[in-house]
CSV table of C-alpha atoms in Angstrom, one decimal:
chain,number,residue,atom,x,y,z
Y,1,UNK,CA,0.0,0.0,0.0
Y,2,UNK,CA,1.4,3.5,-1.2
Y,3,UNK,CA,1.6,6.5,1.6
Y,4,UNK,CA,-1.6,7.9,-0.7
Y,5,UNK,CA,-3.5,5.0,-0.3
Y,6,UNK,CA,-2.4,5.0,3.7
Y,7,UNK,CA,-3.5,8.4,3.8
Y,8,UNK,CA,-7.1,7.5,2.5
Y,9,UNK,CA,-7.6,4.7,4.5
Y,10,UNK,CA,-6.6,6.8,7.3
Y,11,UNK,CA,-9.3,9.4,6.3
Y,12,UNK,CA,-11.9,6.8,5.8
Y,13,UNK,CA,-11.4,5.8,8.9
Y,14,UNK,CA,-11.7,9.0,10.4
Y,15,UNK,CA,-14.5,10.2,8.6
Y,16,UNK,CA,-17.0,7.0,9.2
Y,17,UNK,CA,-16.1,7.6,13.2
Y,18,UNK,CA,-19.0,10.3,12.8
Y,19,UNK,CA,-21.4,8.0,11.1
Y,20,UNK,CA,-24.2,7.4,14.0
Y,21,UNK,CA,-27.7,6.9,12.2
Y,22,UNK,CA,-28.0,3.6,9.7
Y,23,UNK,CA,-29.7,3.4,6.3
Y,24,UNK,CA,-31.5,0.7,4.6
Y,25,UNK,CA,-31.5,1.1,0.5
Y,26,UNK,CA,-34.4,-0.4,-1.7
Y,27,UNK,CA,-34.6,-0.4,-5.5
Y,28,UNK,CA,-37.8,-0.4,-7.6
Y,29,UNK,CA,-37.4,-3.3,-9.7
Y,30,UNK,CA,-39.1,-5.5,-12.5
Y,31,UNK,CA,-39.5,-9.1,-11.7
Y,32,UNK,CA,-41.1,-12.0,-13.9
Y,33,UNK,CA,-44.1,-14.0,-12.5
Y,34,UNK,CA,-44.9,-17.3,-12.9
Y,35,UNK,CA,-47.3,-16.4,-15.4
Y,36,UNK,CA,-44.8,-14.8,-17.2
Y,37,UNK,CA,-46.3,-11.4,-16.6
Y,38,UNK,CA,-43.8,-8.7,-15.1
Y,39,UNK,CA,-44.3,-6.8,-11.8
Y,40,UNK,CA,-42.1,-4.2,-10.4
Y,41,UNK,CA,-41.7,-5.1,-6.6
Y,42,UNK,CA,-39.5,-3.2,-4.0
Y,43,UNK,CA,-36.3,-5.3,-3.1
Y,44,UNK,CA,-33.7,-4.5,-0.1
Y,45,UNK,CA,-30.4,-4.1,-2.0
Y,46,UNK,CA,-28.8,-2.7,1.1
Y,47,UNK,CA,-29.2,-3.2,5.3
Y,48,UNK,CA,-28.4,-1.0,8.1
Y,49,UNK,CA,-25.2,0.6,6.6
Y,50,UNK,CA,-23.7,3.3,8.9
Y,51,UNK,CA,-24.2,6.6,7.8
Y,52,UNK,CA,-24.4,10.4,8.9
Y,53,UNK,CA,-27.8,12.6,7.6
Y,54,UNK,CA,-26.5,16.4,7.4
Y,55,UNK,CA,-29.2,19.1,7.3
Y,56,UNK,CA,-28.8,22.8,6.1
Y,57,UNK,CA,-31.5,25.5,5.2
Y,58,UNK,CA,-30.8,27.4,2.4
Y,59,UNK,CA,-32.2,30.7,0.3
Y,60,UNK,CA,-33.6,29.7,-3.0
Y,61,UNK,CA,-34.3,32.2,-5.4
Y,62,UNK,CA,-37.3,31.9,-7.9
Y,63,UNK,CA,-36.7,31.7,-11.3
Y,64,UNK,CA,-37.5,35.5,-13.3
Y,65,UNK,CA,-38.3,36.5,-9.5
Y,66,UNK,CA,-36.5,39.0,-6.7
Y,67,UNK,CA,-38.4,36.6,-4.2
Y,68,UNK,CA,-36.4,33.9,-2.5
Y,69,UNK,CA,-38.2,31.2,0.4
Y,70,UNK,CA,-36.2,29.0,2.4
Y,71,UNK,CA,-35.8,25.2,1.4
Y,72,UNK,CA,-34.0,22.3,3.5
Y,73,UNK,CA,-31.4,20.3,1.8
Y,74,UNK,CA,-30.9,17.1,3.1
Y,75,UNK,CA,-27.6,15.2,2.5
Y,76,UNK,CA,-26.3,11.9,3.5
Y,77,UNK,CA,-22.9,10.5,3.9
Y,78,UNK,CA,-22.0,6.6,3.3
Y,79,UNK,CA,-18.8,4.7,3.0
Y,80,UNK,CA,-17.0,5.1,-0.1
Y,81,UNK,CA,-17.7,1.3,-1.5
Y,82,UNK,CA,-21.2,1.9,-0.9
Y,83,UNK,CA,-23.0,3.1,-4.2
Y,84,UNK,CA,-26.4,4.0,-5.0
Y,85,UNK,CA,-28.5,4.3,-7.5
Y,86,UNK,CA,-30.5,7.7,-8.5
Y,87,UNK,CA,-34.1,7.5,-7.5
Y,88,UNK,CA,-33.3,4.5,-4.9
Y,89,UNK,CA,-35.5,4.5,-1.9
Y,90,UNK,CA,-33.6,4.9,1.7
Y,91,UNK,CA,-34.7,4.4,4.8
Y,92,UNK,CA,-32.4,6.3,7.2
Y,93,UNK,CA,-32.7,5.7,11.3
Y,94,UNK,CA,-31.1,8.6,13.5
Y,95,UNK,CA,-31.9,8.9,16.9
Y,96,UNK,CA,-34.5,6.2,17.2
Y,97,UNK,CA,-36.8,7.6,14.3
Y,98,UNK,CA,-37.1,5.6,11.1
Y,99,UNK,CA,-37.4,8.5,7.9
Y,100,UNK,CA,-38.3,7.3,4.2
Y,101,UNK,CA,-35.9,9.4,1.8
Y,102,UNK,CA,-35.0,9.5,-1.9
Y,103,UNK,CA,-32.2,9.5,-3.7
Y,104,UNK,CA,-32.6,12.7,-6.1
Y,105,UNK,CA,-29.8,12.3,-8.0
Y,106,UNK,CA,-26.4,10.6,-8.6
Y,107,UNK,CA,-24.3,10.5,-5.6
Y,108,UNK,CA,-21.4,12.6,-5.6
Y,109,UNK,CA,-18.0,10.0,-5.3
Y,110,UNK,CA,-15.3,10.5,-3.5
Y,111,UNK,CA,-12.3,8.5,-2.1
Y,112,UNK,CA,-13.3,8.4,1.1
Y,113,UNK,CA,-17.0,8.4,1.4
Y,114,UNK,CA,-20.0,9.4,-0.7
Y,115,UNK,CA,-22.7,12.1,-0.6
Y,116,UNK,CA,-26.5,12.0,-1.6
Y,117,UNK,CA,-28.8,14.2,-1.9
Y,118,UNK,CA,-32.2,13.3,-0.8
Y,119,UNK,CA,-35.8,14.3,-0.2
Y,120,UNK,CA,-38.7,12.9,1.8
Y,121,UNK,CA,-40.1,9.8,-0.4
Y,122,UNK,CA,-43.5,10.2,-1.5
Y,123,UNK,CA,-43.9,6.7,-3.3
Y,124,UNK,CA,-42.3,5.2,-6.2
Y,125,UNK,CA,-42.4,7.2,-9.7
């Protein structure tokens, strides 16, 4: 192992010490009947993997508009060999409360943990 590769491991390391909720991921998938129809099911692709939910309140500004309101962006970090798939469902436990997110978009990779975007789930698109 190279001194870079120390040094991530290292920061890894580091970096998942703050990880104190746990996530479970689910993907909407198609799966064949025995009637040979297809039905899209949800499946558990993931179980309680540590994690840490960050939230921050930010001004948004209104497109062709001088008016701005305030929205919440919600933002989770995983370990780095964890990936995810856009529009995944997540269920994230923090402090005793079970929250149903989704994944808005395609996580953000880095090589010592990754970050997701997410808002409430509302049901499957």
């Amino acid at each position: 192992m190279d001194i870079v590769e120390l040094a991530r491991e290292r920061a890894r390391k580091e970096f998942e010490r703050f990880f104190e909720d746990t996530c479970s991921v689910y993907e909407y998938v198609k799966e064949k009947q025995a009637n040979g129809s297809t039905a899209h099911k949800e499946k558990k692709v993931f179980s309680d993997i540590p994690c840490r939910v960050s939230f921050k309140t930010v001004l948004q500004a209104a497109e062709n508009s001088q008016n701005s309101h305030q929205v919440q962006v919600i933002k989770l970090f995983l370990p780095h060999d964890v990936h995810i798939k856009a529009g995944s469902k997540l269920e994230i436990s923090r402090k005793g409360v079970t929250t149903a997110y989704k994944n808005s978009g395609v996580p953000a990779l880095y090589p010592t943990h990754n970050e997701v975007v997410l808002e409430l789930f509302r049901g499957w698109s």
